[in-house]
mmCIF file of C-alpha atoms in Angstrom:
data_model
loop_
_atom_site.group_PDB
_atom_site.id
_atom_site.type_symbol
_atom_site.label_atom_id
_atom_site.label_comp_id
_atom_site.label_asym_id
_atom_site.label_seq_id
_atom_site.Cartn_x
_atom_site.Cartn_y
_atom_site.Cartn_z
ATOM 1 C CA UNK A 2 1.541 14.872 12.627
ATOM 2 C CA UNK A 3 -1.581 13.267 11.592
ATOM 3 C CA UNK A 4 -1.343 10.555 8.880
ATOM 4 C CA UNK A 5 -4.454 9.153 6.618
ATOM 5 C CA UNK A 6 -3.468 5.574 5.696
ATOM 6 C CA UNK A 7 -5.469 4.209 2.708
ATOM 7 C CA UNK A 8 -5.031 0.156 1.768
ATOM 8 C CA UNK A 9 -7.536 -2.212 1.418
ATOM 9 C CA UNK A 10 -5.667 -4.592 3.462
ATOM 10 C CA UNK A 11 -6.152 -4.556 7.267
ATOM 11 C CA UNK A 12 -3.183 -6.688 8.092
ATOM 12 C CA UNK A 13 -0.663 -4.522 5.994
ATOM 13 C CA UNK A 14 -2.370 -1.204 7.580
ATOM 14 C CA UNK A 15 -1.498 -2.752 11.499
ATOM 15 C CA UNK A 16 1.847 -3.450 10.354
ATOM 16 C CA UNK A 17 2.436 -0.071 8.911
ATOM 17 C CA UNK A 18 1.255 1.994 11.653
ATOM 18 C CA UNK A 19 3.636 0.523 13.992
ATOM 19 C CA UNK A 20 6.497 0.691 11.829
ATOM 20 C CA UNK A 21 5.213 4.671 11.482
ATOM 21 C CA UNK A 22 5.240 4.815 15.180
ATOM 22 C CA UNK A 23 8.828 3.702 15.439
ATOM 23 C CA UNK A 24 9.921 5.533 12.390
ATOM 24 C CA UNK A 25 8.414 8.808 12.753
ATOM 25 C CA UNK A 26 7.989 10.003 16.635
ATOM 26 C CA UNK A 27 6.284 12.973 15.659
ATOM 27 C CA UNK A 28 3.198 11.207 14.715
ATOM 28 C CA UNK A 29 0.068 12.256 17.127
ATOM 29 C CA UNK A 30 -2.565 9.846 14.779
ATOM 30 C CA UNK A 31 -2.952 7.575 12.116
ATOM 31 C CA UNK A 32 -6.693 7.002 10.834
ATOM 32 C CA UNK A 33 -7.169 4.087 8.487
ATOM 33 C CA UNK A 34 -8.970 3.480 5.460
ATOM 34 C CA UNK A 35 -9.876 0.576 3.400
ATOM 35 C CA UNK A 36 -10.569 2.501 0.047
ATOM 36 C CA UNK A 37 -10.034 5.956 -1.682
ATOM 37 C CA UNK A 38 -14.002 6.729 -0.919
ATOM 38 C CA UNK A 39 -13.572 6.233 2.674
ATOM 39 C CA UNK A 40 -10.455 8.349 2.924
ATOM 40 C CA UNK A 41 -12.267 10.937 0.462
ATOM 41 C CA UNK A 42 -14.847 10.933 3.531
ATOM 42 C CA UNK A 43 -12.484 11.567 5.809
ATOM 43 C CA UNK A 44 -10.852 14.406 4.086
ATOM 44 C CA UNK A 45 -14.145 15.804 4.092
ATOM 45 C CA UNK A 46 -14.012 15.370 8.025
ATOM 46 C CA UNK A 47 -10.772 16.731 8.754
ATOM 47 C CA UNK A 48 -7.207 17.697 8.032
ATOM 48 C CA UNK A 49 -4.508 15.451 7.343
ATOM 49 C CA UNK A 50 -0.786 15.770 7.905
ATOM 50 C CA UNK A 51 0.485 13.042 5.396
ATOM 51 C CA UNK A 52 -1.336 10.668 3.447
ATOM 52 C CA UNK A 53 -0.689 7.304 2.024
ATOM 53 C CA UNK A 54 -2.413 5.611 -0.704
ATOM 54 C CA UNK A 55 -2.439 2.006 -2.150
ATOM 55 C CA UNK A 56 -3.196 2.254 -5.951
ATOM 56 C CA UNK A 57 -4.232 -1.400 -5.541
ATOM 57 C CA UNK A 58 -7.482 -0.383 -4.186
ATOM 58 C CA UNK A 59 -11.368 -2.144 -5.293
ATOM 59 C CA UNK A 60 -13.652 0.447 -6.327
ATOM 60 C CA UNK A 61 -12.006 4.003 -7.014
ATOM 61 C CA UNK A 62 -8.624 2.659 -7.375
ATOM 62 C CA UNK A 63 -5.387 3.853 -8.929
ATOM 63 C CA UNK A 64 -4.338 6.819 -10.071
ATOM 64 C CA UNK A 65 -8.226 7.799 -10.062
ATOM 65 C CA UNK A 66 -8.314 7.692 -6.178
ATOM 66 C CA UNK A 67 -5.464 9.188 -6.330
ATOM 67 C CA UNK A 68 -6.493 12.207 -8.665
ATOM 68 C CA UNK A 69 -9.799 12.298 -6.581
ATOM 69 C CA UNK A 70 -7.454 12.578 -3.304
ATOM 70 C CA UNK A 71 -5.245 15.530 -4.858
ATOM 71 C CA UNK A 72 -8.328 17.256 -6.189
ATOM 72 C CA UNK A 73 -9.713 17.190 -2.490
ATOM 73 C CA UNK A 74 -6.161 18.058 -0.834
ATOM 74 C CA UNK A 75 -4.471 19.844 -2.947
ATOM 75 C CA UNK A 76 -1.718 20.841 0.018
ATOM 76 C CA UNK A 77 -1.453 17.733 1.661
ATOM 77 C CA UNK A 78 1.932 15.845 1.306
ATOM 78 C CA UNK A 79 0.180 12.796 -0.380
ATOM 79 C CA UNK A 80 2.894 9.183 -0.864
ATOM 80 C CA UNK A 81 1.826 6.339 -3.011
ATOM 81 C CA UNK A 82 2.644 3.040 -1.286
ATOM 82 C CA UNK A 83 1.537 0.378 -3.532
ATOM 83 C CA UNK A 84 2.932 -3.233 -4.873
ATOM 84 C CA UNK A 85 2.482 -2.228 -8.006
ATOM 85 C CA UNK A 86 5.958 -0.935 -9.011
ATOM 86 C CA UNK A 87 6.706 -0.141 -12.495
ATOM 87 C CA UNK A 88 7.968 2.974 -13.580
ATOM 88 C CA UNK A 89 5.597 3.825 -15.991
ATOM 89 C CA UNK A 90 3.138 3.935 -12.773
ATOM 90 C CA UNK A 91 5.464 6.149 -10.627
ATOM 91 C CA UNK A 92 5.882 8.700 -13.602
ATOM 92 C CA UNK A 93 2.258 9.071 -13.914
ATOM 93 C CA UNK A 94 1.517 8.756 -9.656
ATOM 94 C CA UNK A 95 3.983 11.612 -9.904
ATOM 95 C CA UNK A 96 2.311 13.900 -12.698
ATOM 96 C CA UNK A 97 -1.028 13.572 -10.636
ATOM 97 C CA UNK A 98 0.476 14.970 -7.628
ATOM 98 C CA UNK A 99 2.092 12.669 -5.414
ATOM 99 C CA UNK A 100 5.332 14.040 -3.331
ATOM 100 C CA UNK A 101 6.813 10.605 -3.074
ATOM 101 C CA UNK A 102 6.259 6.800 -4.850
ATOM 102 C CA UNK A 103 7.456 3.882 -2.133
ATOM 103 C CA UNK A 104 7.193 0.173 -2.950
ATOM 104 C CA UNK A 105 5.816 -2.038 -0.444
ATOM 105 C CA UNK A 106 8.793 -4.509 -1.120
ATOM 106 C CA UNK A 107 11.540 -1.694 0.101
ATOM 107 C CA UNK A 108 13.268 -2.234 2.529
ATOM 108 C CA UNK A 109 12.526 -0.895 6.217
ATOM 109 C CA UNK A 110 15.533 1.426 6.376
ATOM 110 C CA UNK A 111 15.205 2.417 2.348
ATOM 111 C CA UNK A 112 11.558 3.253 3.460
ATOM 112 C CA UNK A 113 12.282 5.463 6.385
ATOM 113 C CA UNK A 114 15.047 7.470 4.427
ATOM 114 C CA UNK A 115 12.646 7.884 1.607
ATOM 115 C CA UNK A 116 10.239 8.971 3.837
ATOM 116 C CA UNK A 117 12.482 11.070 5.821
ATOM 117 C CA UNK A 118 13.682 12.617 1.616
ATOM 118 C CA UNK A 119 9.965 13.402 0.709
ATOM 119 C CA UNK A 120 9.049 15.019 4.676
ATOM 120 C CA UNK A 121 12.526 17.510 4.310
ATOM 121 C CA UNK A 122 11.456 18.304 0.558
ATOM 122 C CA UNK A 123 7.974 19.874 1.663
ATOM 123 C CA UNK A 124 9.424 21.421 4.496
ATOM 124 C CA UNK A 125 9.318 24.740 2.363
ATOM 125 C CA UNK A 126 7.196 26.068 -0.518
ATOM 126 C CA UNK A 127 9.872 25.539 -2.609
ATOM 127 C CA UNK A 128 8.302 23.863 -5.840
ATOM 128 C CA UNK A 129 11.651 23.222 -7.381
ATOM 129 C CA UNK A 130 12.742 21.956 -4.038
ATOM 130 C CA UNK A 131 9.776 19.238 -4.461
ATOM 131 C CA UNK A 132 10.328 18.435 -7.999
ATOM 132 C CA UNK A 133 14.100 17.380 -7.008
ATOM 133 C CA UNK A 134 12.275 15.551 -4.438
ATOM 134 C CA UNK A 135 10.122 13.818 -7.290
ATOM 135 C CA UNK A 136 12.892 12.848 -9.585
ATOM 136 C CA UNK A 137 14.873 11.190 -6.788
ATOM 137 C CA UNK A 138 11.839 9.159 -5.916
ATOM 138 C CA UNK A 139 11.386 8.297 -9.566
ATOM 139 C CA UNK A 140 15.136 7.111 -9.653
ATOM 140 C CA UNK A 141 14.670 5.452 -6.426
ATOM 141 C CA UNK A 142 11.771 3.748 -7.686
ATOM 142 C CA UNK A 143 13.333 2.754 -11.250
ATOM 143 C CA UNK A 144 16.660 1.475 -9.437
ATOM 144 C CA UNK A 145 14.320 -0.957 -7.355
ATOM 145 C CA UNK A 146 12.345 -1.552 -10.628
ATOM 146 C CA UNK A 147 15.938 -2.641 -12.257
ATOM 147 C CA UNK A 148 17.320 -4.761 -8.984
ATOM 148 C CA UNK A 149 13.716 -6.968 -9.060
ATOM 149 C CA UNK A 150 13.928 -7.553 -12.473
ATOM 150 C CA UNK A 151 17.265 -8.653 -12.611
ATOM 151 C CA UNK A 152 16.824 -10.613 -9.443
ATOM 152 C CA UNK A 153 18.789 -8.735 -7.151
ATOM 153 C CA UNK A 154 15.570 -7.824 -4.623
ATOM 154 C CA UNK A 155 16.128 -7.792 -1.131
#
């Protein structure tokens, strides 16, 4: 499996590839990016497995890197992994094509089974397979939307 990894923070990207290496033993590569136009570029370059974006990004940011992203890859199982959490976000990160929404401030286990949730969803072509998929990572998201706000976060 080859994974695209786009944040704009190199520290975070390190971390995540070896947590991806544990987590997922199927993965051959993980290239890195430190915006949307650099992963656009490599895209261009070559096929990708899985992709993770940061909304957080400085130039073409948010859900316009991310509707930029679909627009270039329109098969590509493509998971938002941003900070920014609310659900609001994660509805629309979801109408623009994302399989999956994760918050950086899961958990490690919560992010390998959500993971492991959006990889068995688009295991098929089954698009009402994916939209279950979609909703549970909506009411995944929401439920850790609800726990920070009422202090419960882990």
């Amino acid at each position: 499996m080859n994974i695209l990894l786009i944040d704009d923070h190199a520290l975070f990207r390190e971390g995540f590839k070896l947590m991806l290496a544990r987590m997922l033993p199927e993965v051959a590569r993980v290239v890195e990016t430190g915006s949307a136009e650099a992963g656009l570029a490599a895209v261009a370059e070559e096929s990708f497995d899985l992709i993770f974006l940061d909304l957080g990004l400085p130039g073409l940011g948010g859900l316009d890197g991310l509707r930029a992203l679909r627009r270039q890859c329109p098969d590509t199982c493509l998971v938002v992994l941003s900070a920014v959490d609310g659900s609001e976000v994660v509805r629309q990160a979801l109408f623009y094509g994302a399989q999956g929404y994760i918050p950086k401030a899961i958990a490690v286990e919560e992010m390998r089974m959500a993971l492991r949730q959006i990889l068995d969803g688009r295991a098929g072509v089954d698009h009402e397979a994916a939209g279950g998929v979609r909703e549970r990572a909506v009411e995944a998201a929401e439920g850790h939307v609800r726990a920070t706000a009422q202090g419960q976060h882990r």
